[in-house]
Every structure is written in C-alpha cells, then in structure tokens.
CSV table of C-alpha atoms in Angstrom, one decimal:
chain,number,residue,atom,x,y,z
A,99,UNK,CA,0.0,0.0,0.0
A,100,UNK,CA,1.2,3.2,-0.9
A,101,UNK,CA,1.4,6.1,2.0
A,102,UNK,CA,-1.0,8.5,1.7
A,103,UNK,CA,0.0,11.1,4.0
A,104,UNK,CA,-2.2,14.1,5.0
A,105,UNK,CA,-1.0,17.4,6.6
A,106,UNK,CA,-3.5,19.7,8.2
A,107,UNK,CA,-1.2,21.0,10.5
A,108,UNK,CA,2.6,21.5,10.6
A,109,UNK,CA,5.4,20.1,8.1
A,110,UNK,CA,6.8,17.6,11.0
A,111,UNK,CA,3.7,15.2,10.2
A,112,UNK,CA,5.3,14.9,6.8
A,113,UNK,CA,8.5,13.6,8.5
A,114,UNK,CA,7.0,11.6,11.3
A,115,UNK,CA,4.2,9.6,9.2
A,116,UNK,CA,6.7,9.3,6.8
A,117,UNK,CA,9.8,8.6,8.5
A,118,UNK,CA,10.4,5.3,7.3
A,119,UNK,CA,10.4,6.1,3.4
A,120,UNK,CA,12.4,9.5,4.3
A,121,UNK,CA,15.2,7.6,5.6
A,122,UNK,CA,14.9,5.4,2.3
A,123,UNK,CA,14.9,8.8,0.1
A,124,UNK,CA,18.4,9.7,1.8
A,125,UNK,CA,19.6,5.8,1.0
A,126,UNK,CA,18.6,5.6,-2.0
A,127,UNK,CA,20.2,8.9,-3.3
A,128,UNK,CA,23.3,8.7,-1.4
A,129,UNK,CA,23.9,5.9,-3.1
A,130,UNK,CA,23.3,7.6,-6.5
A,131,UNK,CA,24.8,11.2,-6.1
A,132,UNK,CA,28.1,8.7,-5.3
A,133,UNK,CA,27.7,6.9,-8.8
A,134,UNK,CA,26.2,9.5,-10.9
A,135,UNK,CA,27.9,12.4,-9.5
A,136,UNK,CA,31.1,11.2,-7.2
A,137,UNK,CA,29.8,12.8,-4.8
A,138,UNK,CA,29.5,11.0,-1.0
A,139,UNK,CA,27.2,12.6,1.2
A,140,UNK,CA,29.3,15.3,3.4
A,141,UNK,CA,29.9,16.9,0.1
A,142,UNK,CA,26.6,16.1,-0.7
A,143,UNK,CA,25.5,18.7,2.4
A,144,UNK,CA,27.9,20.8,1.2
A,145,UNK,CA,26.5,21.1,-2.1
A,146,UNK,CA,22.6,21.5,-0.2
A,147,UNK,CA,24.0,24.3,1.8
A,148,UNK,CA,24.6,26.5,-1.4
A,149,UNK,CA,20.7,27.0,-1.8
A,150,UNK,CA,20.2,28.2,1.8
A,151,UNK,CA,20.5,32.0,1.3
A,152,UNK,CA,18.2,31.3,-2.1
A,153,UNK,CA,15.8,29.7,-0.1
A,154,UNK,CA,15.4,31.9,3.0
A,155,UNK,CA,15.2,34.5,0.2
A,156,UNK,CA,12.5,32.9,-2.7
A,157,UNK,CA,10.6,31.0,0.1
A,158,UNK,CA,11.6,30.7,3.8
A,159,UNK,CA,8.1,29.0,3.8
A,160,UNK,CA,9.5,26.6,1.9
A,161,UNK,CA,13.0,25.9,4.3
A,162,UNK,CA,10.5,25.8,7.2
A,163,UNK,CA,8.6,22.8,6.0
A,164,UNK,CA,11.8,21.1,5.2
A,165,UNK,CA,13.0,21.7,8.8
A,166,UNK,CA,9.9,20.3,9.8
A,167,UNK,CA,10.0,17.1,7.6
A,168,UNK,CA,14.1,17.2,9.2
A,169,UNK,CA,12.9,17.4,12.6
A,170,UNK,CA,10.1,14.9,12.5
A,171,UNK,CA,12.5,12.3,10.4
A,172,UNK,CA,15.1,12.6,13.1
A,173,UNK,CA,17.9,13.9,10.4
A,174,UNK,CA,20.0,16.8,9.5
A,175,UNK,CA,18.6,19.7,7.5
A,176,UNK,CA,20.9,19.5,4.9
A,177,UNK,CA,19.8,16.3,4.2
A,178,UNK,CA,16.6,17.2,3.2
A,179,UNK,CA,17.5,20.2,1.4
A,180,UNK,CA,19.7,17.9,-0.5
A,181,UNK,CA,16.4,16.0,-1.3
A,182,UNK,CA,14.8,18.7,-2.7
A,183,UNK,CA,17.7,19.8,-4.8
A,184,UNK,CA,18.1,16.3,-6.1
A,185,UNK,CA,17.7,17.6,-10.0
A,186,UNK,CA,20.2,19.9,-9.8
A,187,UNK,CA,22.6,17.7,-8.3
A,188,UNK,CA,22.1,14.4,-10.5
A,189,UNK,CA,21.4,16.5,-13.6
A,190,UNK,CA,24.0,19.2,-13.6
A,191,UNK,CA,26.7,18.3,-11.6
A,192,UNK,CA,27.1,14.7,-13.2
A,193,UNK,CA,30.1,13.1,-13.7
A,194,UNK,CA,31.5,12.5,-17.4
A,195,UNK,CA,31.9,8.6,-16.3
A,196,UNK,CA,29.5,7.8,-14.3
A,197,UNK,CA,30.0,4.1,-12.2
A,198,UNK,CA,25.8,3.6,-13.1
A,199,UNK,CA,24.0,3.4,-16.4
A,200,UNK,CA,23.3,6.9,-17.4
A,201,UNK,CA,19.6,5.2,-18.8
A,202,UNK,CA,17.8,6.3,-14.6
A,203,UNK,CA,14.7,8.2,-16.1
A,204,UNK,CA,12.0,7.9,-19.2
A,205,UNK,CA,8.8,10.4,-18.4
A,206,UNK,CA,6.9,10.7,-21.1
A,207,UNK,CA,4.0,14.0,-20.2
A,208,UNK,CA,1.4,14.4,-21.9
A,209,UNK,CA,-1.9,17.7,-21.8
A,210,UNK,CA,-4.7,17.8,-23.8
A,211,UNK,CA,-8.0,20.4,-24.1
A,212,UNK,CA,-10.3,17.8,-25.4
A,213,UNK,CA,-13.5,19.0,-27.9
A,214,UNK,CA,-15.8,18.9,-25.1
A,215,UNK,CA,-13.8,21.2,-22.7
A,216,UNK,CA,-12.1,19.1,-20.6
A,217,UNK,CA,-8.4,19.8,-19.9
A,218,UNK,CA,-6.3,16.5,-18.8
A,219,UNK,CA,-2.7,16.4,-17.8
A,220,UNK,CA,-0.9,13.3,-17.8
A,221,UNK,CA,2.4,11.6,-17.4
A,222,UNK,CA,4.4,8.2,-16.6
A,223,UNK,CA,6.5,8.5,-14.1
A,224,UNK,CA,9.9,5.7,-14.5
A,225,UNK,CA,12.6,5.4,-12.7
A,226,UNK,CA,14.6,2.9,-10.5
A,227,UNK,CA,12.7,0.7,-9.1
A,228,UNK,CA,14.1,1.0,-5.6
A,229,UNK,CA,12.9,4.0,-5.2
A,230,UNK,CA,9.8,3.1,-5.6
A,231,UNK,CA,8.9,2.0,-1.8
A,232,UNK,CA,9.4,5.7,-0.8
A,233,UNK,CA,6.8,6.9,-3.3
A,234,UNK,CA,3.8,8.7,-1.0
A,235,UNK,CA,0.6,10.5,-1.8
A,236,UNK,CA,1.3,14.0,0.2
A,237,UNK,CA,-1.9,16.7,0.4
A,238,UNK,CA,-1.4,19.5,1.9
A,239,UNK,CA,-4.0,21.7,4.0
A,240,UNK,CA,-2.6,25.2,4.7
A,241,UNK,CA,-5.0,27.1,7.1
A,242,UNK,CA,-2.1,29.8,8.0
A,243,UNK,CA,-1.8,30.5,4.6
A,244,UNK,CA,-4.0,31.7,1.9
A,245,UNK,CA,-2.9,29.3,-0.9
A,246,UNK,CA,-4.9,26.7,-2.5
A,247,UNK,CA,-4.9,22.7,-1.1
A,248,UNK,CA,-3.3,20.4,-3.1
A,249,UNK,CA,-2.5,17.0,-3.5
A,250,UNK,CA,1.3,15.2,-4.8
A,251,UNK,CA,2.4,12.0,-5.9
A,252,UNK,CA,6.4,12.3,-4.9
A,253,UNK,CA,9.6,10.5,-3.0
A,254,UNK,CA,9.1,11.0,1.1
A,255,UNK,CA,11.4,14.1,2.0
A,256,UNK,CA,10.7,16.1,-1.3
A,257,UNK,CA,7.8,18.6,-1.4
A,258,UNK,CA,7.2,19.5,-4.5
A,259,UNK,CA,6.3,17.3,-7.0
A,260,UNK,CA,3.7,15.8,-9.6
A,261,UNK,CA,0.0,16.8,-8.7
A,262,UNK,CA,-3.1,19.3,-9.1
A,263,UNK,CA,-4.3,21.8,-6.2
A,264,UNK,CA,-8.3,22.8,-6.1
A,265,UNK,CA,-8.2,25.7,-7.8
A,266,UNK,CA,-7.3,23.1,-11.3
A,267,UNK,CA,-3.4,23.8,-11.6
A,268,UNK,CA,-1.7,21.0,-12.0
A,269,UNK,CA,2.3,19.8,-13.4
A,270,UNK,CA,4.3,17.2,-14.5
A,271,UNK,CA,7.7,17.0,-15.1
A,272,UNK,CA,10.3,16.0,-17.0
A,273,UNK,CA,14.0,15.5,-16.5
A,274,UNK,CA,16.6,16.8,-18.8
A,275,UNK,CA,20.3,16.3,-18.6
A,276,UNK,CA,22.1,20.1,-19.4
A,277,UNK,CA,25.2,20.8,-17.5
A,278,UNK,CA,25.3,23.6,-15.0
A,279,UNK,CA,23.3,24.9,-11.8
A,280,UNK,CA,22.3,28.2,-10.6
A,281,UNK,CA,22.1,28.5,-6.9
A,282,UNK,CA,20.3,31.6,-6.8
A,283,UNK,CA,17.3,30.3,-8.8
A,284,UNK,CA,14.3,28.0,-7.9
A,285,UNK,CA,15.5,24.6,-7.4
A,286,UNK,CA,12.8,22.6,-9.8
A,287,UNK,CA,11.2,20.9,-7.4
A,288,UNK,CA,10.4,24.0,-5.3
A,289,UNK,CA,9.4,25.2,-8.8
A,290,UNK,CA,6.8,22.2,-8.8
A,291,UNK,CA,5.8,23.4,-5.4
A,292,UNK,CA,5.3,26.9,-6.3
A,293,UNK,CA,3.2,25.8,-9.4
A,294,UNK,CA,0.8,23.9,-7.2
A,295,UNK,CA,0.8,26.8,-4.8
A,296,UNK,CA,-0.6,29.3,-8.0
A,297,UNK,CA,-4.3,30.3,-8.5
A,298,UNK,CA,-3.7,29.8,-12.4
A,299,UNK,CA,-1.3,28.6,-14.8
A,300,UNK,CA,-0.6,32.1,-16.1
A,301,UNK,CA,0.3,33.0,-12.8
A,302,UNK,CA,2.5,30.1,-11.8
A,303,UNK,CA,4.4,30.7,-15.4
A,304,UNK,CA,4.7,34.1,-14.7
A,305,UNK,CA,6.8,33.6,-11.4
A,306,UNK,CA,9.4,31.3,-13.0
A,307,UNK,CA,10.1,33.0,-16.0
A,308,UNK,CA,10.5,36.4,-13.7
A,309,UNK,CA,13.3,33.9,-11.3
A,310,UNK,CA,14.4,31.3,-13.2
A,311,UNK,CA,15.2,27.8,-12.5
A,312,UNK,CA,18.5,26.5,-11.1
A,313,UNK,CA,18.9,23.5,-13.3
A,314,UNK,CA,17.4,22.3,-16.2
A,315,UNK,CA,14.2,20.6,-16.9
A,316,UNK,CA,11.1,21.0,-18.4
A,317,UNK,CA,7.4,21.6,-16.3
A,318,UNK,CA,3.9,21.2,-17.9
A,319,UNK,CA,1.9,23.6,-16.5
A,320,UNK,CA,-1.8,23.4,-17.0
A,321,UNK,CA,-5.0,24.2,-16.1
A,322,UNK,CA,-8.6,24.1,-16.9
A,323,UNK,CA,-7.9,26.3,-19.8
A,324,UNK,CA,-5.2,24.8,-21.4
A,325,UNK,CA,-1.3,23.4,-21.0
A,326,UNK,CA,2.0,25.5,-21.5
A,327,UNK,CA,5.6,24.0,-21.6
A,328,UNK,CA,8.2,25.5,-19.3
A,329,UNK,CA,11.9,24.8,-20.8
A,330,UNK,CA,14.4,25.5,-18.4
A,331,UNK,CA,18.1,25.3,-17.8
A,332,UNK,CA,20.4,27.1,-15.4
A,333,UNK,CA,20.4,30.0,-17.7
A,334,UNK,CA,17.6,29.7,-19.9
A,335,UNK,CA,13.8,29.5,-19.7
A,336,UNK,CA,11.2,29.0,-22.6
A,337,UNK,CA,8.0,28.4,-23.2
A,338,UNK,CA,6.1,25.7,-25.4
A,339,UNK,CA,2.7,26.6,-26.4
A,340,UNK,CA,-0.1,23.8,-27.0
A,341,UNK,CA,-0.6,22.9,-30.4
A,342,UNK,CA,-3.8,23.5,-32.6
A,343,UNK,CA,-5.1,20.6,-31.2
A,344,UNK,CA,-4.4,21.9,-27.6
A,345,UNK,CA,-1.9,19.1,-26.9
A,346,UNK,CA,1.6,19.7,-25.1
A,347,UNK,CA,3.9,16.5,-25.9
A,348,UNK,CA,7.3,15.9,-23.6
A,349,UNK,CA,9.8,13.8,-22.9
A,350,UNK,CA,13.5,14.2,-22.1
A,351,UNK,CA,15.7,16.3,-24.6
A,352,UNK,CA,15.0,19.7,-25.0
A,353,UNK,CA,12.6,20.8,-28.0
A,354,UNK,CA,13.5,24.4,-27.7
A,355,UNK,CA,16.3,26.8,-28.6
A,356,UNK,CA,18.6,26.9,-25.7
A,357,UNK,CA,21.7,29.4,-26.1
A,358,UNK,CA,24.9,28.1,-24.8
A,359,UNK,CA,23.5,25.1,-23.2
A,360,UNK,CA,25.5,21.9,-22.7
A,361,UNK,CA,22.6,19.1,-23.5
A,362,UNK,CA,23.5,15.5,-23.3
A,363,UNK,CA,20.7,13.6,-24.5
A,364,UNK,CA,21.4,10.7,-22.1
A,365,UNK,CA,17.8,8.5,-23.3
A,366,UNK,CA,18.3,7.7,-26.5
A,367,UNK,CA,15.0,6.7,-26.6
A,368,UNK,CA,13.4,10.2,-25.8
A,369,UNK,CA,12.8,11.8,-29.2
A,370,UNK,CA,11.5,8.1,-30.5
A,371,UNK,CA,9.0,8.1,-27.1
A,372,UNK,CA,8.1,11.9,-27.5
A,373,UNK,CA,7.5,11.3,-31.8
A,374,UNK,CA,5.4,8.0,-30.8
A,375,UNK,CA,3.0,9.7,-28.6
A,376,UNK,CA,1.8,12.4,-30.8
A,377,UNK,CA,1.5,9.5,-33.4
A,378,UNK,CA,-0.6,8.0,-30.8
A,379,UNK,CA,-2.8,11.2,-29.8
A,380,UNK,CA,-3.0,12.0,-34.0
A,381,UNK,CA,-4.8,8.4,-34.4
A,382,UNK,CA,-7.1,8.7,-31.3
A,383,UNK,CA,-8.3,12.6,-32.3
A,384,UNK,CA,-8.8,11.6,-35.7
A,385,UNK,CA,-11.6,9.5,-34.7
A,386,UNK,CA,-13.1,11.0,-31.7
A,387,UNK,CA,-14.2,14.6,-31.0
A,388,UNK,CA,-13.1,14.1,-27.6
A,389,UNK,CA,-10.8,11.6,-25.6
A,390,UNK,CA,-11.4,10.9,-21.9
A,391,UNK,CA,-9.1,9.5,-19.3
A,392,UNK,CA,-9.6,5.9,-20.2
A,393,UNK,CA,-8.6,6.9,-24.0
A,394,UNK,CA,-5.8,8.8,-22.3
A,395,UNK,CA,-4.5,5.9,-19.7
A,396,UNK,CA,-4.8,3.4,-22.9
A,397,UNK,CA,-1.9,5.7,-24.4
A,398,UNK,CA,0.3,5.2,-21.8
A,399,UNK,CA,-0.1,1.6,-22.2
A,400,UNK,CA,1.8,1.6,-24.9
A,401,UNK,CA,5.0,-0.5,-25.6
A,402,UNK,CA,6.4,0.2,-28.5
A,403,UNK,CA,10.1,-0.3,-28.2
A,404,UNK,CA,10.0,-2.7,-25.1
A,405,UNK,CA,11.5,-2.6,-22.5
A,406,UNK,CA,11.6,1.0,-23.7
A,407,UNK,CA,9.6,3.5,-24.7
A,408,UNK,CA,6.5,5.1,-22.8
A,409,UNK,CA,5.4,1.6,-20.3
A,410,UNK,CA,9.1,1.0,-19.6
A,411,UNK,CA,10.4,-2.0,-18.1
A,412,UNK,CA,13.5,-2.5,-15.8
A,413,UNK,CA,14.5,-5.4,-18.3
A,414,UNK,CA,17.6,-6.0,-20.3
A,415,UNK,CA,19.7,-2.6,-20.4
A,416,UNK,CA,16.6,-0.7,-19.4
A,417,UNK,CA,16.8,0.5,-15.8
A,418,UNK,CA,14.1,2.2,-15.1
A,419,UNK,CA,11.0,1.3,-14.9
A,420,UNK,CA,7.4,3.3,-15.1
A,421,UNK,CA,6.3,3.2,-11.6
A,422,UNK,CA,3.2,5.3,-11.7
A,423,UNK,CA,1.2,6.8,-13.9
A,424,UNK,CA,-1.4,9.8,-13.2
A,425,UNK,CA,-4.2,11.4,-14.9
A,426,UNK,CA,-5.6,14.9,-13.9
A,427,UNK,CA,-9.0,16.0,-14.9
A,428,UNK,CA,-8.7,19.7,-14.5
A,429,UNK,CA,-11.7,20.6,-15.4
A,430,UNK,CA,-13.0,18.4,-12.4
A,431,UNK,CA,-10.3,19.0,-9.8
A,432,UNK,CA,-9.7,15.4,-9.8
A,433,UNK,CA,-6.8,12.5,-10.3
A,434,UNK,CA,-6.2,9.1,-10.8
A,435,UNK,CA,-2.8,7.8,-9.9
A,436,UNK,CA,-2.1,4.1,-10.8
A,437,UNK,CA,0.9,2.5,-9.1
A,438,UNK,CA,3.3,-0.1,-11.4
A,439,UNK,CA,3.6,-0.1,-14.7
A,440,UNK,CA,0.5,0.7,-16.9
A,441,UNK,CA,-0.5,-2.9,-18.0
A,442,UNK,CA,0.4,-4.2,-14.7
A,443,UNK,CA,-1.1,-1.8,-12.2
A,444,UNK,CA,-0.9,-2.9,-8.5
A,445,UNK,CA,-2.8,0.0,-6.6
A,446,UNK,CA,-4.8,3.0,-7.6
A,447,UNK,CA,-5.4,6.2,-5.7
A,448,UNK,CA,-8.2,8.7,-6.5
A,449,UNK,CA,-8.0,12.4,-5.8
A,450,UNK,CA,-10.6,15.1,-5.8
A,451,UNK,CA,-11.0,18.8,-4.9
C-alpha cells in the first residue's frame, strides 16, 4: 500500500508519518549522487548548503517545511535540502563517467483540451525501481496561509512534485540532462511546489520565467484552460505553447532553442517516445471529437520499443521502470494515480477537490 500522507497542521507530520520512506529517500540517493555524480554525502550537504540563502530569500516557507519534515525524520537539515535539490545535483553536476548506467529516467508528459472542454494532464513517471517503496501521496492543507490545497504524488522528503491543487493547476515534469546549476534560482522541485501553490497557470508561469530555475528541466503547467511547456536550464527559460489541437507533448531532450546550453541527450529513446506519442494522440483525435481518461490511460499503455519507450520495463539494459502513472482531470479537480507499470497496475489512488 502506498502512504498516503495528510497534513492539516505542521510540516513535522510529513516527517513523522513518513519517516520510514524519508530515511529510504536519503539511501537511495546517497547511493546515486556517489555513482552518478562522485559525490558522497558530506559533500553532498555541502553542495545543499549553497541554496540556503536562495531559499530563505525565494521562500523561507518553503525551508521551514523542510526543517519540519528534518525534525520529524530525526535527520540533518541538509539532508533534506539535499532532497529537494536532487535535480540539480544528478542533472548538472554529473560526472562525465558515471559508475551507473546513465539510462535512470524515461517520463513521457502528456496535456490535452479535449473537444468537449475538458483539460487532462498526464504523465508516466519511471525510474529505478528502488525508489519506488518511498513513493507517497502527500496533500497539503494550509490554514495559515492563503494558498490553494493540493495534492502530490512524490519521493518521502521532497515537497514539490507531480499533482493538481483545487483551484485546477496541476504539473508534471520532465527530466533533462544540461550541464550547469544556478544557486540563486528555484531549485525545480520547489518550482513544482510553487506551481501547485498558484491560482492559475498564467500566474505560476509568470513567477518562474521572472526567477528562473537552477537547473534544467522541463514543467507542464496546466490548467482548466489549457497546458504551456516550461523549458528550463540554469540559464535559460522558454516556453512551449499547446498545439492547434491543444496538446503539449514531452519527454526528455529539449525541443527548444537553448543558447549556450550543454545538453546531453542521455535516453536515446526520448525523441522516439516523444514522436510516438503524438503519433498516438494524432490516431485517437482523428476518430473521436473528444478523448477521456480511459482513451488517455490506454496511451500510456503503450509498448512500442519494449522494454523502452513510454510503459518502460526494468529489463535487459533498461533500468528504469514506469512506476506510476497519473491522470488529472482539470476541469474536475480530480486524479487518478495508478501504481506499477501501466498494464500491470498494482494499486490505484483517486484524488478530488
């Protein structure tokens, strides 16, 4: 059963109900930053304690939640700030020989403004299967604070990830493997955060582009109006409209003009999985007005390319693995998350504002 973990109060219940997976976060990435970056864990911290002047700064909101989640997991600080700044360490700090197979992610994102209205935002999540036991389902209620409720699917210890809020924002994201950080930018998964903490896409959008992100990556920001991209690297943002159709297609290379970024496209398979699904969404739209999130879940069954491609399996040289996949209804204020891969699905969770 995946943890479903509810705050109405302070930031430690994040840490104490979660404790357990928290502590498995901090394994599973020590061992990781040490292979993909060369990094072992004091320099780790060292690297965290960099974004502590950007965060007391941007969001001291934000630092005080991860104190909490600290305190109530009985570790350092700096090991949850290190957490939470997980992209920009194991995508731009990462070593030219890395001990591990570069081949850890696969997302494939997917938003749509159907004929009938409805706006969906979708994505599988893959990675390494280990980490997979530290996935939770985090919602947050904020009664000192006038922001919206929302609800997360993301690894204990990080909190900002994949998700919708009530007022119909909701993101996915996308890794992507350009060289360089920016410590006095938002860190992307305080960028997630920040998205789910916005009364409207336009808003949330607006806020990034006017800070910047530290590392690179790429958000899908939508709401009940429509999807936008959001392209970022340390020193670049840009924006990726919807298409005519209102779609917004992602994976994990970089579609956009980037000046002077350093891009290594470390999934081969990206551009085949990002070309396969607008193949997909063409076939489905030429035959209904309007797809809902049964057509859309159907999509992300697909297996062309196995063990690669958009239902990845942890099989051969493939190692990672889709372990969830989630389906926003905007429009409703609602979500379906489906834990395992997306033809073998071992527990589903159902969000609604």
């Amino acid at each position: 059963m995946v943890l479903i973990v509810n705050a109405f109060g302070t930031p430690y219940e994040h840490g104490q109900q979660a404790r357990d997976q928290v502590l498995g976060s901090l394994s599973y990435y020590g061992s990781l930053f040490e292979s993909t970056c060369g990094l072992d864990w004091p320099s780790v911290r060292d690297e965290a304690t960099k974004y502590l002047e950007t965060l007391e700064r941007l969001c001291p909101e934000y630092l005080e939640e991860i104190r909490g989640i600290a305190e109530g997991a009985e570790v350092s600080l700096l090991d949850i700030v290190a957490l939470n700044v997980r992209t920009e360490i194991n995508f731009g700090l990462f070593s030219d020989e890395p001990e591990l197979p570069i081949e850890l992610d696969g997302c494939t994102a997917l938003a749509i403004k159907t004929g009938n209205g409805s706006s969906f935002l979708s994505q599988n999540w893959d990675w390494q299967t280990r980490q997979g036991e530290n996935l939770i389902v985090y919602t947050v209620h904020r009664s000192d604070a006038d922001i919206p409720r929302f609800s997360i699917v993301t690894e204990a210890g990080i909190i900002g990830k994949i998700g919708l809020n009530e007022s119909g924002v909701g993101v996915c994201l996308n890794a992507i493997k350009a060289r360089g950080v920016d410590h006095t930018k938002w860190p992307v998964h305080l960028a997630l955060r920040k998205v789910l903490e916005s009364s409207s896409r336009q808003s949330a959008i607006d806020e990034l582009v006017s800070t910047g992100l530290a590392g690179s990556a790429h958000l899908l920001i939508a709401d009940e109006l429509g999807a936008t991209g959001l392209e970022s690297t340390a020193n670049t943002v840009e924006l990726l409209p919807a298409d005519d159709q209102g779609v917004v297609i992602h994976s994990n290379h970089l579609l956009l003009s980037h000046d002077g970024s350093e891009e290594h496209l470390w999934l081969l398979d990206s551009p085949q999985r990002s070309d396969r699904m607008q193949q997909l969404v063409t076939e489905e739209l030429s035959s209904k007005q309007a797809l809902n999130s049964s057509d859309i879940f159907k999509l992300f069954q697909d297996e062309d390319g196995y063990p690669k491609g958009i239902n990845r399996d942890a099989v051969g040289d493939s190692s990672a693995e889709t372990l969830f996949n989630i389906i926003m209804n905007l429009s409703e204020r609602t979500a379906t998350i489906a834990f395992g891969r997306t033809t073998n699905v071992v527990e589903r969770v159902h969000v609604s504002f």
